[in-house]
Amino acid sequence: MKRTWDMRNDNFMKVFKYYKSNKPKPSLEAVISVDNTNFSNEVKIISQVVKDDLRAKSLGLEDVSKWEIFSSNNNPGFIIIKNPFTNLGQRYWMRKCLEEYPRKPHKRNIDIDKPVDDWWAECFKSGVCDRKLQKKLRWTTLGYHHNWDTKVYSEENKTAFPLELAELCDVVARTLGYSTFKAEAAIVNYYHMDSTLSAHTDHSEVNLEAPLFSFSFGQSAILLLGGHDKSVKPTAFLLSSGDIAVMSKEARLCYHAVPKILPASIHHWNNKDMTCSSNLGVEFKYIVEDDLIKEMNKNLNMEEWSKFNTYVEESRININVRQVLNENQNSLNDQSI
Ligand code: OGA
Ligand code: MN
C-alpha cells in the first residue's frame, strides 16, 4: 500500500513531530547554531563576494566586511548570515512588518474575515491594544502576491514591492555575489509561540535559480531543511533575530519547515544603539536615504518603540523574499525567454 510506504519513509515528518512536541520536550542538542564552535564540523565560514557596500549603514546593517557568513556542509547552497543588523536596524524592520506592510493594498490572511485597511492602527483604535485582532494576522504578501490555493503568481494579483525592502535584498544579494537578483515577491509570516509551518518547497516562481532570502526577527525558530523529497532526514538550524537564511543552488528547492518557536536568548533589539547618520553621496537604487534615516532614528525613542516591542517579545516575524521572473523577462505574460 503506497500510503503506508510513504508514511514509513517520511523522515522529514518524524523529525518535524520530534521538535514540535511539548510532551516530551525535544532535546535541542542537535540544533545547529552556526556561530557555536560545537558545530564547526557542520558549517564553514565563507567570505563576502562584494566586500563593501556603503548603503549598508542606512539600511540598519553593520558594515558588510564585518558580516559572518556560514554555509552548511550537509546542505550545500544553504547559507546563514549571522545577524548583520544593528539593534536599531532590527527595530526598523520589525516596525515595518507590523505598521506598514500589513496595510492595504498588501494582501493579508485577515482580508476574508476582517478586511481593515490598516491592521496595526485598528489594533490600537480604542486606546488599548486589541490583542485578539493583533493575534489574527498570520501573513502579509508583497509584490506578486502568493496565491495560497493555486500557488500561481499573476500580473493581475500584484502590487508595488516596498522599495526599502528591495534595497535591503539588493545589498544582501550583491554581497553574496547574486548581482542580478531582484526582489519581486515576499511573504511576511507572523508566528506566535505555538505556531508552526509545515513541510513544503517554494516552487511557484518562474525563476527557480534565483536564491530565496529569509529574514528572521523577534523570537527564535527551529528551521528544518531536508532534501528534494521527504524521505531525506532534515537538519535542524536555529534562526535568531536578525539572522538571514539564504536558500540557493541545491538548497533552493529543498523541503523545509518550522516545527518550533523558541524564546530568544538575547533581545538585541532592546540593547542600546546610536543614531544612524547619512553616508553623504552614496547612491541608492530605489530609495531616498534621508527618509530612511529619519525613520530609522524614530525608534531610538523607547516610548515610540514600546508598542512594537510588546509584539515581538512574544512573536517571530519572518520576511521571505523571492525573485519571480527570469532575468530578461518583464512580466509573467512575457514569454520571450
Ligand atoms: C516561507 C518559509 C520560513 C521561516 O515563508 O516559505 O519557509 O523561517 N518561511 O519562517
Ligand atoms: Mn518556504
Coordinates of C-alpha atoms and ligand atoms in Angstrom, one line a residue:
M1 CA 0.0 0.0 0.0
K2 CA 1.5 3.3 -1.2
R3 CA 0.3 5.3 1.8
T4 CA 2.0 3.0 4.4
W5 CA 5.2 3.1 2.3
D6 CA 5.1 6.9 2.2
M7 CA 4.5 7.3 5.9
R8 CA 7.3 4.9 6.8
N9 CA 9.7 6.9 4.6
D10 CA 8.6 10.3 5.7
N11 CA 11.7 11.0 7.8
F12 CA 11.0 14.7 7.4
M13 CA 7.7 14.3 9.3
K14 CA 9.3 12.2 12.0
V15 CA 11.8 14.9 12.8
F16 CA 9.1 17.6 12.5
K17 CA 7.0 15.8 15.1
Y18 CA 10.0 15.3 17.4
Y19 CA 10.7 19.1 17.5
K20 CA 7.1 20.1 17.6
S21 CA 6.3 18.0 20.7
N22 CA 5.8 19.7 24.0
K23 CA 5.5 16.4 25.9
P24 CA 8.1 15.1 25.9
K25 CA 10.2 18.2 25.2
P26 CA 12.8 17.6 22.5
S27 CA 16.5 17.8 23.1
L28 CA 17.9 20.8 21.3
E29 CA 21.4 19.4 21.3
A30 CA 21.5 18.7 17.6
V31 CA 20.0 22.0 16.6
I32 CA 22.8 23.8 14.7
S33 CA 23.7 27.3 15.9
V34 CA 26.1 28.3 13.2
D35 CA 28.2 30.6 15.4
N36 CA 28.7 27.9 18.2
T37 CA 32.1 26.2 17.8
N38 CA 30.4 22.9 18.7
F39 CA 29.1 22.9 15.2
S40 CA 32.4 23.7 13.4
N41 CA 32.1 20.4 11.5
E42 CA 28.6 21.2 10.3
V43 CA 29.2 24.7 8.9
K44 CA 32.1 26.6 7.4
I45 CA 32.7 30.3 7.1
I46 CA 32.6 31.7 3.6
S47 CA 33.6 35.1 2.5
Q48 CA 31.7 38.0 1.0
V49 CA 31.9 38.2 -2.8
V50 CA 31.5 42.0 -2.6
K51 CA 33.4 43.3 0.4
D52 CA 31.8 46.7 0.9
D53 CA 28.5 48.4 0.3
L54 CA 28.1 52.0 1.6
R55 CA 24.3 51.6 1.6
A56 CA 24.5 49.1 4.5
K57 CA 24.5 51.5 7.4
S58 CA 21.4 53.4 6.4
L59 CA 19.5 50.2 5.9
G60 CA 20.2 49.1 9.5
L61 CA 23.1 46.8 8.7
E62 CA 26.6 46.5 10.0
D63 CA 29.5 47.1 7.6
V64 CA 29.5 44.3 5.1
S65 CA 33.1 43.5 5.9
K66 CA 32.1 42.5 9.4
W67 CA 29.3 40.0 8.4
E68 CA 29.8 36.4 9.5
I69 CA 28.6 34.2 6.7
F70 CA 28.2 30.4 7.2
S71 CA 27.5 27.7 4.7
S72 CA 26.1 24.3 5.6
N73 CA 28.3 21.3 4.8
N74 CA 25.4 18.9 4.9
N75 CA 23.0 21.1 2.9
P76 CA 25.0 22.7 0.1
G77 CA 23.6 26.1 -1.0
F78 CA 22.1 26.8 2.4
I79 CA 23.7 29.9 3.9
I80 CA 23.1 31.8 7.1
I81 CA 24.3 35.3 7.6
K82 CA 24.6 35.7 11.4
N83 CA 22.6 38.8 12.4
P84 CA 24.2 41.5 10.4
F85 CA 21.7 44.1 11.7
T86 CA 22.4 46.9 14.1
N87 CA 20.0 47.0 17.1
L88 CA 18.2 50.0 15.6
G89 CA 18.1 48.2 12.3
Q90 CA 16.2 45.3 13.8
R91 CA 13.7 47.7 15.3
Y92 CA 13.2 49.4 11.9
W93 CA 12.5 46.2 10.1
M94 CA 10.2 44.8 12.8
R95 CA 8.2 48.0 12.8
K96 CA 7.9 48.0 9.0
C97 CA 6.5 44.4 9.2
L98 CA 3.9 45.5 11.8
E99 CA 2.9 49.0 11.0
E100 CA 3.3 49.3 7.2
Y101 CA 3.5 46.0 5.4
P102 CA 0.1 44.7 6.7
R103 CA -1.6 47.8 5.3
K104 CA -3.8 47.7 2.1
P105 CA -3.1 47.3 -0.8
H106 CA -0.9 44.5 0.5
K107 CA -2.8 41.2 1.0
R108 CA -3.3 39.6 4.4
N109 CA -4.9 36.5 5.7
I110 CA -7.4 38.7 7.6
D111 CA -8.8 40.1 4.4
I112 CA -11.6 37.5 4.3
D113 CA -12.6 37.8 8.0
K114 CA -11.8 41.4 8.9
P115 CA -10.7 43.5 5.9
V116 CA -9.4 46.6 7.8
D117 CA -7.3 49.0 5.8
D118 CA -4.7 49.5 8.5
W119 CA -4.4 46.5 10.8
W120 CA -1.9 48.0 13.2
A121 CA -3.8 51.3 13.7
E122 CA -7.0 49.3 14.1
C123 CA -5.4 47.2 16.9
F124 CA -4.9 50.4 18.9
K125 CA -8.0 52.3 17.9
S126 CA -9.7 52.2 21.3
G127 CA -6.5 53.4 23.1
V128 CA -5.7 49.9 24.4
C129 CA -4.3 47.1 22.4
D130 CA -6.9 44.7 20.8
R131 CA -4.9 41.6 21.4
K132 CA -7.4 39.4 19.7
L133 CA -7.2 41.3 16.5
Q134 CA -3.4 41.5 16.9
K135 CA -3.1 37.7 17.0
K136 CA -5.2 37.2 13.9
L137 CA -2.6 38.4 11.5
R138 CA -0.6 35.4 10.2
W139 CA 0.7 36.6 6.9
T140 CA 1.0 39.5 4.5
T141 CA 2.1 39.3 0.9
L142 CA 4.0 41.9 -1.0
G143 CA 4.7 42.4 -4.7
Y144 CA 3.5 39.4 -6.7
H145 CA 1.0 38.1 -4.2
H146 CA 1.4 34.4 -3.3
N147 CA -1.8 32.6 -4.1
W148 CA -2.2 30.1 -1.3
D149 CA -4.7 28.0 -3.3
T150 CA -3.4 27.8 -6.8
K151 CA 0.2 28.6 -5.9
V152 CA 0.3 30.6 -9.2
Y153 CA 1.5 34.2 -9.4
S154 CA -0.2 36.5 -11.9
E155 CA 0.1 40.1 -13.2
E156 CA -3.4 40.8 -12.0
N157 CA -2.5 39.9 -8.5
K158 CA 0.4 42.2 -7.9
T159 CA 1.1 45.5 -6.1
A160 CA 4.3 47.6 -5.8
F161 CA 7.1 45.9 -3.9
P162 CA 8.3 48.0 -0.9
L163 CA 11.4 49.9 -2.1
E164 CA 13.4 49.8 1.1
L165 CA 13.0 46.0 1.2
A166 CA 14.1 45.8 -2.4
E167 CA 17.2 47.8 -1.5
L168 CA 17.9 45.6 1.6
C169 CA 17.7 42.5 -0.6
D170 CA 19.9 44.1 -3.2
V171 CA 22.7 44.7 -0.6
V172 CA 22.4 41.2 0.8
A173 CA 22.3 39.5 -2.7
R174 CA 25.3 41.5 -4.1
T175 CA 27.3 40.7 -1.0
L176 CA 26.9 37.0 -1.8
G177 CA 27.6 37.5 -5.5
Y178 CA 24.0 37.5 -6.8
S179 CA 24.3 40.8 -8.6
T180 CA 21.2 40.4 -10.8
F181 CA 18.8 39.4 -8.0
K182 CA 15.5 41.4 -8.0
A183 CA 13.1 41.2 -5.0
E184 CA 9.7 40.8 -6.7
A185 CA 7.5 38.9 -4.1
A186 CA 7.6 38.4 -0.4
I187 CA 5.6 36.6 2.3
V188 CA 5.8 38.1 5.8
N189 CA 4.9 35.4 8.3
Y190 CA 3.8 36.2 11.8
Y191 CA 4.4 33.4 14.3
H192 CA 3.1 33.1 17.9
M193 CA 4.9 30.9 20.4
D194 CA 2.8 27.9 19.4
S195 CA 2.8 28.4 15.6
T196 CA 4.4 26.0 13.2
L197 CA 4.9 26.0 9.4
S198 CA 4.7 22.5 7.9
A199 CA 7.0 20.9 5.3
H200 CA 6.9 22.5 1.9
T201 CA 9.0 23.6 -1.1
D202 CA 8.8 27.0 -2.7
H203 CA 8.5 26.3 -6.4
S204 CA 5.8 28.8 -7.7
E205 CA 8.4 31.2 -9.1
V206 CA 9.2 31.1 -12.9
N207 CA 12.8 31.6 -11.9
L208 CA 13.9 28.7 -9.7
E209 CA 17.5 29.5 -9.9
A210 CA 17.4 32.8 -8.1
P211 CA 18.0 32.3 -4.3
L212 CA 15.4 32.8 -1.7
F213 CA 16.2 35.3 1.1
S214 CA 14.6 34.8 4.6
F215 CA 14.9 37.3 7.4
S216 CA 14.1 36.4 11.0
F217 CA 13.1 38.9 13.7
G218 CA 11.9 38.6 17.3
Q219 CA 11.7 35.2 18.9
S220 CA 13.8 32.3 17.6
A221 CA 12.8 29.4 15.5
I222 CA 14.0 25.9 14.6
L223 CA 14.2 25.6 10.8
L224 CA 14.3 22.1 9.3
L225 CA 16.0 21.7 6.0
G226 CA 15.8 18.4 4.1
G227 CA 16.2 17.3 0.5
H228 CA 14.1 17.1 -2.7
D229 CA 11.7 14.5 -1.2
K230 CA 10.5 13.9 2.4
S231 CA 12.4 10.7 2.8
V232 CA 15.6 12.8 3.5
K233 CA 16.1 13.3 7.2
P234 CA 16.2 17.1 7.7
T235 CA 18.9 19.1 9.5
A236 CA 17.7 21.4 12.3
F237 CA 19.1 25.0 12.4
L238 CA 18.4 27.7 15.0
L239 CA 17.4 31.0 13.5
S240 CA 17.6 34.0 15.8
S241 CA 16.6 37.6 15.5
G242 CA 18.5 39.3 12.7
D243 CA 19.7 36.1 11.0
I244 CA 19.4 35.9 7.2
A245 CA 18.9 32.4 5.8
V246 CA 19.5 32.0 2.1
M247 CA 18.3 29.0 0.1
S248 CA 20.4 29.0 -3.1
K249 CA 21.6 26.5 -5.6
E250 CA 21.0 22.9 -4.5
A251 CA 19.1 24.1 -1.4
R252 CA 16.6 26.3 -3.4
L253 CA 14.0 23.6 -3.9
C254 CA 14.5 21.6 -0.7
Y255 CA 11.8 20.7 1.7
H256 CA 11.8 22.9 4.8
A257 CA 9.6 23.7 7.8
V258 CA 9.4 25.4 11.2
P259 CA 8.3 22.9 13.9
K260 CA 9.0 25.2 16.8
I261 CA 9.3 28.8 18.0
L262 CA 11.7 29.2 21.0
P263 CA 12.1 32.2 23.3
A264 CA 15.0 34.4 22.1
S265 CA 18.1 34.2 24.4
I266 CA 19.3 37.7 23.6
H267 CA 17.0 40.6 22.8
H268 CA 19.4 42.6 20.6
W269 CA 16.7 44.9 19.5
N270 CA 16.4 46.3 23.1
N271 CA 20.1 46.9 23.5
K272 CA 21.4 50.5 23.3
D273 CA 22.2 51.8 19.9
M274 CA 23.5 55.0 18.4
T275 CA 21.8 57.4 15.9
C276 CA 22.0 56.3 12.3
S277 CA 23.6 59.0 10.2
S278 CA 23.9 59.6 6.5
N279 CA 26.8 58.5 4.3
L280 CA 26.7 61.6 2.1
G281 CA 26.9 60.9 -1.6
V282 CA 26.1 57.2 -1.5
E283 CA 23.9 56.1 -4.4
F284 CA 20.8 54.1 -3.6
K285 CA 19.0 52.1 -6.3
Y286 CA 15.4 52.5 -5.2
I287 CA 15.1 54.9 -2.2
V288 CA 15.9 58.3 -0.8
E289 CA 18.4 57.9 2.0
D290 CA 17.2 60.8 4.1
D291 CA 13.8 59.3 4.5
L292 CA 15.2 56.0 5.6
I293 CA 17.5 57.6 8.2
K294 CA 14.7 59.7 9.7
E295 CA 12.5 56.5 10.1
M296 CA 15.4 54.5 11.4
N297 CA 16.1 57.1 14.2
K298 CA 12.4 57.3 15.2
N299 CA 12.9 54.0 17.1
L300 CA 15.6 55.4 19.3
N301 CA 12.7 56.8 21.3
M302 CA 11.7 53.9 23.6
E303 CA 8.2 55.3 24.0
E304 CA 7.6 55.1 20.3
W305 CA 9.2 51.7 20.2
S306 CA 7.4 50.1 23.1
K307 CA 4.2 49.0 21.3
F308 CA 6.2 47.1 18.7
N309 CA 8.4 45.7 21.4
T310 CA 5.4 44.2 23.2
Y311 CA 4.5 42.4 20.0
V312 CA 8.0 41.0 19.2
E313 CA 8.5 39.9 22.8
E314 CA 6.1 37.1 22.1
S315 CA 6.2 36.6 18.4
R316 CA 8.5 35.8 15.5
I317 CA 8.4 37.7 12.2
N318 CA 9.8 36.1 9.0
I319 CA 10.2 38.0 5.7
N320 CA 10.6 35.5 2.9
V321 CA 11.7 37.2 -0.3
R322 CA 11.8 35.8 -3.9
Q323 CA 12.6 36.7 -7.4
V324 CA 9.7 35.6 -9.6
L325 CA 10.8 36.4 -13.2
N326 CA 13.7 35.3 -15.2
E327 CA 16.4 37.8 -15.8
N328 CA 15.2 39.1 -19.2
Q329 CA 11.5 38.8 -18.5
N330 CA 9.5 42.0 -17.8
S331 CA 6.2 40.4 -16.8
L332 CA 4.6 37.0 -16.4
N333 CA 2.9 37.5 -19.8
D334 CA 6.3 37.9 -21.5
Q335 CA 7.2 34.5 -22.9
S336 CA 10.3 35.6 -24.7
I337 CA 12.7 33.7 -22.5
Ligands
OGA1 C1 8.1 30.5 3.8 C2 9.1 29.9 4.8 C3 10.4 30.0 6.8 C4 10.6 30.8 8.1 O1 7.5 31.6 4.1 O2 8.0 30.0 2.7 O3 9.6 28.9 4.5 O4 11.7 30.8 8.6 N1 9.4 30.5 6.0 O5 9.6 31.3 8.7
MN2 MN 9.3 28.3 2.4

